């Protein structure tokens, strides 16, 4: 056992990402290397690599075009004994990186010098947006896999989702030439006098959108004519599914994830052919970013801000739950916002919670109790809000809850409700802090009039903070 431990390395500690800026003298390190967060897709569930001492697997990336080169070093290698032999380090990397990643470090250095001397490189795709933040200039570029430059970029960086997104997977095989124009790649760069630095990216897949039938079906015997010649399938209504989202670790905690997500959301919101924007299996950290950005967007819509519970609600616990909100208005706004039902309802529940009377509005334990004594009306509207949220949770978790008898089912529903309520408190507090922090400050010589144009920016507490994704 001692020998096995002596020759075993933690794969997350061994795999390191190094970013290098081009210069005429060769690559210049942009900072210390940073470790992989997950390596089980490469080296197994235990994330251990056997057979080496002092193992370092450096995956070097040129910071502008993300050309990779792999450099492996170790102090000693285990001599195979029978069936016990050192783990295969290179094959998992070769399955997820293009051949150029294994061309050797000297070639990487010489090619980097040449690229720096030419000084003509620019990102693949088309420039979509430019943003200024103090002395920093950021650009967002987008393109589909039909673009050879975009395909090359994806082949180079798609190892990163495996290392930093739990459950991440490649979207192309670098060994094959197949492309799919339904994949759109969004890339975030910082631009300065020395050129571009790649900061992060997101991928979106376009599905055909099966909307609701509005017109009556055609009469029997109706003949349909297929389009003649080439037909652009991109002109059909679609659902855009955000698949991967990653800000590189050195650039986290700068609000960049929020900038990228909001830019993408606005694009699909403005695109008449996109009917919905959804997310593929978001993790908890990305959920925060998404909740904050979606809530900030919805609060720009007057019809969302004005939503409240119906007047004159009467609760009869022996009968069915009455309609608590104007369902037609909710459905219409859900369709307009292009936010999928569950996500829209979460934002609506948070918004309605924020409008509860102060005396009954849920608070964190550290905030203490309200100084105001709740009235009967206050308690009633709080119970209405709880029932409103529970009704969605009951439908969403019907398969799980249906496995329990009525008593345990109600207990489990109540526990789920309490967890959701706590999460909403946390998110709303964060949202309000960000909105207050980002509110423009008046100078002492300004008058006392509030700036009507002051924007509420929902900067997420820092999924950029952990950078990750989906």
Short mmCIF file of C-alpha atoms in Angstrom, two decimals:
data_model
loop_
_atom_site.label_atom_id
_atom_site.label_comp_id
_atom_site.label_asym_id
_atom_site.label_seq_id
_atom_site.Cartn_x
_atom_site.Cartn_y
_atom_site.Cartn_z
CA UNK A 1 0.00 0.00 0.00
CA UNK A 2 2.83 2.39 0.85
CA UNK A 3 4.42 1.81 -2.54
CA UNK A 4 1.11 2.50 -4.34
CA UNK A 5 0.64 5.76 -2.46
CA UNK A 6 4.25 6.73 -3.13
CA UNK A 7 3.76 6.29 -6.87
CA UNK A 8 0.27 7.84 -7.07
CA UNK A 9 -0.39 11.47 -7.97
CA UNK A 10 -3.54 13.54 -7.52
CA UNK A 11 -4.60 14.20 -11.12
CA UNK A 12 -6.22 17.56 -10.28
CA UNK A 13 -2.92 18.75 -8.83
CA UNK A 14 -0.84 17.28 -11.66
CA UNK A 15 -2.84 18.83 -14.53
CA UNK A 16 -2.04 22.53 -14.83
CA UNK A 17 -3.17 25.14 -17.34
CA UNK A 18 -0.58 27.74 -18.35
CA UNK A 19 -1.40 30.85 -20.38
CA UNK A 20 1.29 32.52 -22.52
CA UNK A 21 1.22 35.86 -24.29
CA UNK A 22 3.08 36.07 -27.61
CA UNK A 23 6.15 38.30 -27.80
CA UNK A 24 9.05 38.73 -30.20
CA UNK A 25 11.25 36.89 -27.72
CA UNK A 26 8.81 34.00 -27.39
CA UNK A 27 5.94 33.10 -25.03
CA UNK A 28 5.64 35.18 -21.86
CA UNK A 29 3.72 33.70 -18.91
CA UNK A 30 0.56 35.63 -18.03
CA UNK A 31 0.66 34.42 -14.46
CA UNK A 32 1.10 31.27 -12.43
CA UNK A 33 -0.46 28.06 -13.75
CA UNK A 34 -3.84 27.01 -12.35
CA UNK A 35 -5.00 23.49 -11.63
CA UNK A 36 -7.80 21.49 -13.18
CA UNK A 37 -10.99 21.26 -11.14
CA UNK A 38 -12.07 17.88 -12.52
CA UNK A 39 -9.97 15.18 -14.15
CA UNK A 40 -12.24 12.12 -13.88
CA UNK A 41 -13.17 12.36 -17.61
CA UNK A 42 -9.50 11.77 -18.39
CA UNK A 43 -8.11 9.65 -15.58
CA UNK A 44 -11.01 7.93 -13.85
CA UNK A 45 -13.41 8.56 -10.99
CA UNK A 46 -10.72 8.48 -8.28
CA UNK A 47 -8.75 11.19 -10.13
CA UNK A 48 -5.45 9.47 -9.36
CA UNK A 49 -2.55 8.76 -11.75
CA UNK A 50 -0.36 5.82 -10.84
CA UNK A 51 3.25 5.26 -11.80
CA UNK A 52 5.00 8.63 -11.46
CA UNK A 53 6.77 10.78 -8.88
CA UNK A 54 6.73 14.57 -9.16
CA UNK A 55 4.29 14.41 -12.07
CA UNK A 56 3.38 17.63 -13.89
CA UNK A 57 1.07 17.71 -16.90
CA UNK A 58 1.32 21.25 -18.23
CA UNK A 59 -1.26 22.17 -20.87
CA UNK A 60 0.12 25.40 -22.28
CA UNK A 61 -2.14 27.75 -24.22
CA UNK A 62 -1.17 30.74 -26.31
CA UNK A 63 -3.40 33.40 -24.85
CA UNK A 64 -4.77 34.85 -28.08
CA UNK A 65 -5.58 31.97 -30.45
CA UNK A 66 -5.46 29.29 -27.72
CA UNK A 67 -2.98 27.10 -29.60
CA UNK A 68 -2.10 24.34 -27.10
CA UNK A 69 1.06 22.40 -26.44
CA UNK A 70 1.34 19.62 -23.87
CA UNK A 71 4.48 19.27 -21.78
CA UNK A 72 4.75 16.34 -19.33
CA UNK A 73 7.53 15.99 -16.77
CA UNK A 74 8.21 13.74 -13.77
CA UNK A 75 11.06 12.85 -11.45
CA UNK A 76 10.71 9.07 -11.71
CA UNK A 77 8.57 6.48 -13.51
CA UNK A 78 7.44 3.16 -12.09
CA UNK A 79 8.93 0.03 -13.68
CA UNK A 80 6.11 -2.28 -14.73
CA UNK A 81 5.70 -5.42 -12.60
CA UNK A 82 3.43 -7.99 -14.22
CA UNK A 83 0.10 -6.32 -14.97
CA UNK A 84 0.94 -3.34 -12.77
CA UNK A 85 2.26 -0.56 -14.96
CA UNK A 86 2.18 3.24 -15.08
CA UNK A 87 -1.03 4.90 -16.17
CA UNK A 88 -1.35 6.09 -19.78
CA UNK A 89 -1.12 9.86 -19.54
CA UNK A 90 -1.12 10.87 -23.18
CA UNK A 91 -4.00 8.92 -24.77
CA UNK A 92 -6.81 10.78 -22.90
CA UNK A 93 -5.19 14.08 -23.90
CA UNK A 94 -4.80 13.04 -27.54
CA UNK A 95 -8.49 12.12 -27.65
CA UNK A 96 -9.45 15.66 -26.65
CA UNK A 97 -6.80 17.89 -28.22
CA UNK A 98 -5.74 18.46 -31.85
CA UNK A 99 -2.48 17.01 -33.14
CA UNK A 100 -0.74 20.38 -32.96
CA UNK A 101 -0.84 20.12 -29.16
CA UNK A 102 1.79 17.38 -29.39
CA UNK A 103 4.15 19.04 -31.88
CA UNK A 104 6.67 19.84 -29.16
CA UNK A 105 7.43 22.85 -27.04
CA UNK A 106 10.27 24.22 -29.25
CA UNK A 107 7.87 24.39 -32.22
CA UNK A 108 5.35 26.21 -30.01
CA UNK A 109 7.99 28.78 -29.06
CA UNK A 110 9.16 29.42 -32.64
CA UNK A 111 5.62 29.66 -33.97
CA UNK A 112 4.74 32.12 -31.20
CA UNK A 113 7.68 34.37 -32.12
CA UNK A 114 6.58 34.34 -35.75
CA UNK A 115 2.97 35.18 -34.82
CA UNK A 116 4.16 38.10 -32.70
CA UNK A 117 6.27 39.52 -35.53
CA UNK A 118 3.36 39.34 -37.98
CA UNK A 119 1.05 41.08 -35.46
CA UNK A 120 -2.02 40.57 -37.67
CA UNK A 121 -3.96 38.00 -35.66
CA UNK A 122 -7.61 38.59 -34.82
CA UNK A 123 -10.33 36.30 -33.42
CA UNK A 124 -12.35 33.97 -35.62
CA UNK A 125 -15.97 34.75 -36.44
CA UNK A 126 -17.51 38.20 -36.40
CA UNK A 127 -17.22 40.96 -33.83
CA UNK A 128 -20.56 41.18 -32.01
CA UNK A 129 -19.97 43.66 -29.18
CA UNK A 130 -17.29 45.90 -27.71
CA UNK A 131 -17.38 46.97 -24.05
CA UNK A 132 -15.26 49.42 -22.12
CA UNK A 133 -14.61 49.08 -18.39
CA UNK A 134 -12.18 51.70 -17.22
CA UNK A 135 -8.90 50.96 -18.97
CA UNK A 136 -10.07 47.52 -20.11
CA UNK A 137 -11.55 46.87 -23.55
CA UNK A 138 -13.52 43.67 -24.02
CA UNK A 139 -14.80 42.19 -27.27
CA UNK A 140 -17.33 39.42 -27.83
CA UNK A 141 -17.04 37.48 -31.07
CA UNK A 142 -19.40 34.83 -32.40
CA UNK A 143 -19.55 32.30 -35.22
CA UNK A 144 -20.71 28.80 -36.09
CA UNK A 145 -18.75 25.62 -36.62
CA UNK A 146 -19.05 26.13 -40.38
CA UNK A 147 -16.33 28.77 -39.98
CA UNK A 148 -12.97 26.90 -40.08
CA UNK A 149 -11.50 29.37 -37.60
CA UNK A 150 -14.30 28.72 -35.10
CA UNK A 151 -13.95 24.98 -35.54
CA UNK A 152 -10.20 25.25 -34.96
CA UNK A 153 -10.77 27.28 -31.78
CA UNK A 154 -13.28 24.75 -30.41
CA UNK A 155 -10.93 21.83 -31.14
CA UNK A 156 -8.27 23.62 -29.10
CA UNK A 157 -10.35 24.64 -26.09
CA UNK A 158 -12.92 21.87 -25.72
CA UNK A 159 -10.67 20.07 -23.25
CA UNK A 160 -11.36 22.94 -20.83
CA UNK A 161 -15.04 22.05 -20.21
CA UNK A 162 -13.89 18.57 -19.19
CA UNK A 163 -11.49 20.07 -16.66
CA UNK A 164 -13.68 22.86 -15.27
CA UNK A 165 -17.34 21.98 -15.90
CA UNK A 166 -18.73 19.01 -14.00
CA UNK A 167 -20.26 16.71 -16.59
CA UNK A 168 -18.77 18.76 -19.45
CA UNK A 169 -18.27 17.08 -22.81
CA UNK A 170 -16.73 17.98 -26.22
CA UNK A 171 -19.00 19.25 -28.98
CA UNK A 172 -16.79 18.12 -31.88
CA UNK A 173 -14.28 15.36 -32.53
CA UNK A 174 -10.99 17.03 -33.56
CA UNK A 175 -10.15 13.98 -35.68
CA UNK A 176 -13.22 14.32 -37.91
CA UNK A 177 -14.30 17.04 -40.33
CA UNK A 178 -18.03 16.97 -39.59
CA UNK A 179 -19.49 20.41 -38.80
CA UNK A 180 -22.88 21.62 -37.64
CA UNK A 181 -24.01 25.20 -38.22
CA UNK A 182 -26.51 24.80 -35.40
CA UNK A 183 -23.65 25.31 -32.92
CA UNK A 184 -22.86 28.97 -32.22
CA UNK A 185 -19.68 29.77 -30.31
CA UNK A 186 -19.40 33.00 -28.32
CA UNK A 187 -15.85 34.04 -27.40
CA UNK A 188 -14.82 36.75 -24.95
CA UNK A 189 -11.51 38.58 -25.40
CA UNK A 190 -9.67 41.44 -23.81
CA UNK A 191 -7.93 43.72 -26.32
CA UNK A 192 -4.97 45.96 -25.53
CA UNK A 193 -1.93 47.39 -27.32
CA UNK A 194 -0.29 43.96 -27.32
CA UNK A 195 -3.22 42.22 -28.98
CA UNK A 196 -5.95 39.86 -27.80
CA UNK A 197 -6.29 37.62 -24.76
CA UNK A 198 -8.92 34.86 -24.67
CA UNK A 199 -10.95 35.10 -21.45
CA UNK A 200 -13.80 32.65 -21.83
CA UNK A 201 -16.50 31.25 -24.08
CA UNK A 202 -19.97 29.79 -24.35
CA UNK A 203 -21.61 27.44 -26.83
CA UNK A 204 -25.27 27.48 -27.90
CA UNK A 205 -27.12 24.84 -29.89
CA UNK A 206 -30.19 25.65 -32.01
CA UNK A 207 -33.17 23.27 -31.95
CA UNK A 208 -36.30 23.51 -34.03
CA UNK A 209 -39.08 25.03 -31.93
CA UNK A 210 -42.41 23.25 -31.93
CA UNK A 211 -44.77 26.05 -31.01
CA UNK A 212 -48.42 25.96 -30.18
CA UNK A 213 -50.82 25.47 -33.08
CA UNK A 214 -52.82 28.66 -33.55
CA UNK A 215 -54.60 28.17 -36.84
CA UNK A 216 -57.07 25.30 -37.27
CA UNK A 217 -55.62 22.21 -38.98
CA UNK A 218 -55.96 22.13 -42.78
CA UNK A 219 -58.91 20.22 -44.27
CA UNK A 220 -58.38 16.59 -45.29
CA UNK A 221 -56.75 16.14 -48.68
CA UNK A 222 -54.73 19.36 -48.49
CA UNK A 223 -51.47 19.06 -50.45
CA UNK A 224 -48.24 20.55 -49.19
CA UNK A 225 -45.47 21.71 -51.50
CA UNK A 226 -41.90 21.38 -50.24
CA UNK A 227 -39.57 24.35 -50.90
CA UNK A 228 -37.75 24.15 -54.23
CA UNK A 229 -33.93 24.22 -54.20
CA UNK A 230 -31.79 24.99 -51.15
CA UNK A 231 -33.69 25.97 -48.04
CA UNK A 232 -31.97 27.70 -45.12
CA UNK A 233 -33.03 25.79 -42.00
CA UNK A 234 -31.72 28.72 -39.97
CA UNK A 235 -34.83 30.62 -41.05
CA UNK A 236 -37.08 28.30 -39.03
CA UNK A 237 -38.21 29.14 -35.48
CA UNK A 238 -35.78 27.73 -32.93
CA UNK A 239 -35.03 27.12 -29.29
CA UNK A 240 -31.51 28.19 -28.32
CA UNK A 241 -29.94 25.93 -25.70
CA UNK A 242 -26.90 27.24 -23.86
CA UNK A 243 -24.64 24.21 -23.47
CA UNK A 244 -21.26 25.35 -22.09
CA UNK A 245 -20.20 28.50 -20.25
CA UNK A 246 -16.73 29.11 -18.89
CA UNK A 247 -14.63 32.07 -17.77
CA UNK A 248 -10.97 31.11 -17.34
CA UNK A 249 -9.83 31.13 -13.73
CA UNK A 250 -7.38 34.09 -13.92
CA UNK A 251 -10.21 36.31 -15.19
CA UNK A 252 -12.90 35.40 -12.69
CA UNK A 253 -14.40 37.80 -10.12
CA UNK A 254 -14.42 40.63 -12.68
CA UNK A 255 -18.07 40.46 -13.75
CA UNK A 256 -17.12 38.98 -17.11
CA UNK A 257 -19.53 36.06 -16.89
CA UNK A 258 -22.40 38.48 -16.40
CA UNK A 259 -21.29 40.58 -19.37
CA UNK A 260 -21.10 37.55 -21.64
CA UNK A 261 -24.43 36.06 -20.53
CA UNK A 262 -26.32 39.36 -20.82
CA UNK A 263 -24.90 39.99 -24.29
CA UNK A 264 -25.93 36.53 -25.46
CA UNK A 265 -29.38 36.78 -23.87
CA UNK A 266 -30.04 40.14 -25.52
CA UNK A 267 -29.04 38.74 -28.91
CA UNK A 268 -31.48 35.84 -28.70
CA UNK A 269 -34.17 38.04 -27.17
CA UNK A 270 -33.91 40.42 -30.14
CA UNK A 271 -33.81 37.58 -32.69
CA UNK A 272 -37.40 37.00 -33.92
CA UNK A 273 -36.60 33.43 -34.98
CA UNK A 274 -35.55 32.46 -31.44
CA UNK A 275 -38.63 31.58 -29.42
CA UNK A 276 -36.91 30.33 -26.24
CA UNK A 277 -33.52 30.46 -24.55
CA UNK A 278 -32.86 27.51 -22.28
CA UNK A 279 -29.87 26.07 -20.45
CA UNK A 280 -28.57 22.51 -20.48
CA UNK A 281 -28.33 21.10 -16.94
CA UNK A 282 -26.99 24.21 -15.17
CA UNK A 283 -24.93 23.71 -12.04
CA UNK A 284 -25.52 25.69 -8.86
CA UNK A 285 -22.90 28.34 -9.56
CA UNK A 286 -24.29 29.06 -13.02
CA UNK A 287 -27.83 29.07 -11.59
CA UNK A 288 -26.83 32.11 -9.51
CA UNK A 289 -25.55 33.99 -12.54
CA UNK A 290 -28.61 33.09 -14.58
CA UNK A 291 -31.08 33.97 -11.81
CA UNK A 292 -29.52 37.36 -11.22
CA UNK A 293 -29.28 38.28 -14.90
CA UNK A 294 -32.77 37.03 -15.79
CA UNK A 295 -34.32 38.82 -12.82
CA UNK A 296 -32.53 42.05 -13.75
CA UNK A 297 -33.81 41.75 -17.32
CA UNK A 298 -37.40 41.00 -16.29
CA UNK A 299 -37.43 43.99 -13.96
CA UNK A 300 -36.87 46.21 -17.00
CA UNK A 301 -40.32 45.11 -18.24
CA UNK A 302 -43.15 47.17 -16.67
CA UNK A 303 -45.63 44.29 -16.94
CA UNK A 304 -43.31 42.11 -14.85
CA UNK A 305 -42.62 44.80 -12.25
CA UNK A 306 -46.37 45.35 -11.84
CA UNK A 307 -47.24 41.67 -11.38
CA UNK A 308 -48.88 40.84 -8.06
CA UNK A 309 -51.37 38.42 -6.59
CA UNK A 310 -55.01 38.74 -7.55
CA UNK A 311 -57.26 40.81 -5.32
CA UNK A 312 -59.89 39.13 -3.17
CA UNK A 313 -58.25 35.70 -3.02
CA UNK A 314 -60.06 33.25 -0.77
CA UNK A 315 -58.34 30.07 0.33
CA UNK A 316 -60.46 27.00 0.92
CA UNK A 317 -58.22 24.21 2.11
CA UNK A 318 -60.95 21.68 1.34
CA UNK A 319 -61.08 22.61 -2.32
CA UNK A 320 -58.77 23.38 -5.20
CA UNK A 321 -56.24 26.16 -5.02
CA UNK A 322 -57.67 29.25 -6.73
CA UNK A 323 -55.78 31.11 -9.43
CA UNK A 324 -53.39 33.30 -7.45
CA UNK A 325 -52.02 35.37 -10.34
CA UNK A 326 -53.32 36.34 -13.77
CA UNK A 327 -52.25 33.22 -15.62
CA UNK A 328 -52.88 34.66 -19.06
CA UNK A 329 -50.66 37.65 -18.28
CA UNK A 330 -47.96 35.33 -16.92
CA UNK A 331 -48.06 33.12 -20.02
CA UNK A 332 -47.96 36.13 -22.34
CA UNK A 333 -44.93 37.61 -20.58
CA UNK A 334 -43.22 34.23 -20.43
CA UNK A 335 -43.54 33.96 -24.19
CA UNK A 336 -42.39 37.54 -24.71
CA UNK A 337 -39.33 37.16 -22.48
CA UNK A 338 -38.34 33.84 -24.13
CA UNK A 339 -37.43 32.46 -20.70
CA UNK A 340 -38.46 28.85 -20.14
CA UNK A 341 -41.38 28.28 -17.72
CA UNK A 342 -39.50 26.94 -14.68
CA UNK A 343 -36.89 29.70 -14.80
CA UNK A 344 -39.50 32.39 -15.40
CA UNK A 345 -41.57 31.19 -12.46
CA UNK A 346 -38.53 31.18 -10.17
CA UNK A 347 -37.87 34.81 -11.06
CA UNK A 348 -41.54 35.67 -10.57
CA UNK A 349 -41.56 33.96 -7.17
CA UNK A 350 -38.50 35.96 -6.11
CA UNK A 351 -40.08 39.17 -7.35
CA UNK A 352 -43.35 38.54 -5.51
CA UNK A 353 -41.36 37.68 -2.40
CA UNK A 354 -39.56 41.02 -2.60
CA UNK A 355 -42.98 42.75 -2.59
CA UNK A 356 -44.21 41.05 0.58
CA UNK A 357 -44.87 43.35 3.54
CA UNK A 358 -41.71 43.99 5.52
CA UNK A 359 -43.21 42.42 8.63
CA UNK A 360 -43.46 38.96 7.00
CA UNK A 361 -40.80 39.12 4.32
CA UNK A 362 -38.42 36.18 4.91
CA UNK A 363 -35.04 37.11 6.31
CA UNK A 364 -31.74 35.41 7.00
CA UNK A 365 -31.16 34.35 10.62
CA UNK A 366 -28.32 36.87 10.88
CA UNK A 367 -30.70 39.72 10.00
CA UNK A 368 -32.92 39.22 13.02
CA UNK A 369 -36.69 39.58 13.11
CA UNK A 370 -38.68 42.49 11.74
CA UNK A 371 -39.49 45.28 14.21
CA UNK A 372 -42.95 45.59 12.70
CA UNK A 373 -45.71 43.38 14.01
CA UNK A 374 -47.44 41.53 11.15
CA UNK A 375 -51.13 42.15 10.62
CA UNK A 376 -53.64 39.49 9.68
CA UNK A 377 -53.45 40.71 6.08
CA UNK A 378 -49.67 40.49 6.16
CA UNK A 379 -49.80 36.88 7.35
CA UNK A 380 -52.43 36.05 4.75
CA UNK A 381 -50.43 37.34 1.79
CA UNK A 382 -47.33 35.53 3.07
CA UNK A 383 -49.28 32.26 3.14
CA UNK A 384 -50.54 32.98 -0.37
CA UNK A 385 -46.96 33.41 -1.55
CA UNK A 386 -45.92 30.14 0.09
CA UNK A 387 -48.84 28.31 -1.55
CA UNK A 388 -47.93 29.85 -4.90
CA UNK A 389 -44.39 28.50 -4.71
CA UNK A 390 -45.50 25.13 -3.33
CA UNK A 391 -47.91 24.63 -6.20
CA UNK A 392 -45.00 24.82 -8.67
CA UNK A 393 -42.74 22.64 -6.52
CA UNK A 394 -45.47 20.02 -6.26
CA UNK A 395 -45.82 19.81 -10.04
CA UNK A 396 -42.08 19.94 -10.67
CA UNK A 397 -41.32 17.16 -8.16
CA UNK A 398 -44.45 15.07 -8.67
CA UNK A 399 -42.51 11.90 -9.55
CA UNK A 400 -40.45 12.04 -6.36
CA UNK A 401 -43.23 13.16 -4.04
CA UNK A 402 -45.61 10.59 -5.50
CA UNK A 403 -43.47 7.82 -4.00
CA UNK A 404 -44.46 8.86 -0.46
CA UNK A 405 -47.66 8.64 1.55
CA UNK A 406 -49.53 11.88 2.21
CA UNK A 407 -47.92 12.63 5.59
CA UNK A 408 -44.26 12.22 4.59
CA UNK A 409 -45.08 13.87 1.25
CA UNK A 410 -46.28 17.05 3.00
CA UNK A 411 -43.22 17.06 5.26
CA UNK A 412 -40.89 16.71 2.28
CA UNK A 413 -42.74 19.45 0.38
CA UNK A 414 -42.45 21.76 3.39
CA UNK A 415 -38.71 21.09 3.67
CA UNK A 416 -38.25 21.77 -0.04
CA UNK A 417 -40.22 25.00 0.31
CA UNK A 418 -38.01 26.13 3.20
CA UNK A 419 -34.87 25.45 1.17
CA UNK A 420 -36.22 27.38 -1.81
CA UNK A 421 -37.25 30.27 0.45
CA UNK A 422 -33.79 30.45 1.98
CA UNK A 423 -32.20 30.43 -1.48
CA UNK A 424 -34.48 33.26 -2.62
CA UNK A 425 -33.51 35.34 0.43
CA UNK A 426 -29.84 34.83 -0.39
CA UNK A 427 -30.31 35.74 -4.06
CA UNK A 428 -32.44 38.81 -3.38
CA UNK A 429 -30.00 40.11 -0.80
CA UNK A 430 -27.16 39.64 -3.26
CA UNK A 431 -29.18 41.26 -6.02
CA UNK A 432 -29.97 44.30 -3.88
CA UNK A 433 -26.35 44.67 -2.78
CA UNK A 434 -25.17 44.57 -6.39
CA UNK A 435 -27.82 47.02 -7.52
CA UNK A 436 -26.87 49.42 -4.72
CA UNK A 437 -23.15 49.03 -5.41
CA UNK A 438 -23.56 49.63 -9.14
CA UNK A 439 -25.87 52.61 -8.69
CA UNK A 440 -24.01 55.72 -9.94
CA UNK A 441 -22.79 57.84 -7.04
CA UNK A 442 -23.61 61.53 -7.07
CA UNK A 443 -20.91 64.11 -6.63
CA UNK A 444 -21.24 66.58 -3.76
CA UNK A 445 -22.08 69.38 -6.18
CA UNK A 446 -24.94 67.42 -7.78
CA UNK A 447 -28.47 68.39 -6.89
CA UNK A 448 -30.71 66.09 -4.84
CA UNK A 449 -32.66 64.75 -7.79
CA UNK A 450 -32.40 60.99 -8.27
CA UNK A 451 -30.93 60.04 -11.62
CA UNK A 452 -33.83 58.42 -13.45
CA UNK A 453 -31.43 56.64 -15.78
CA UNK A 454 -29.53 54.87 -13.00
CA UNK A 455 -29.28 51.28 -14.10
CA UNK A 456 -29.52 48.17 -11.98
CA UNK A 457 -26.77 45.83 -13.09
CA UNK A 458 -27.04 42.32 -11.75
CA UNK A 459 -23.41 41.34 -11.36
CA UNK A 460 -23.35 37.82 -10.10
CA UNK A 461 -21.35 37.10 -7.05
CA UNK A 462 -19.01 35.57 -8.79
CA UNK A 463 -19.92 32.53 -10.59
CA UNK A 464 -17.27 34.27 -12.35
CA UNK A 465 -16.04 33.63 -8.89
CA UNK A 466 -15.82 30.01 -9.56
CA UNK A 467 -15.85 30.53 -13.21
CA UNK A 468 -17.85 27.68 -14.20
CA UNK A 469 -20.53 26.85 -16.09
CA UNK A 470 -22.86 24.26 -17.04
#
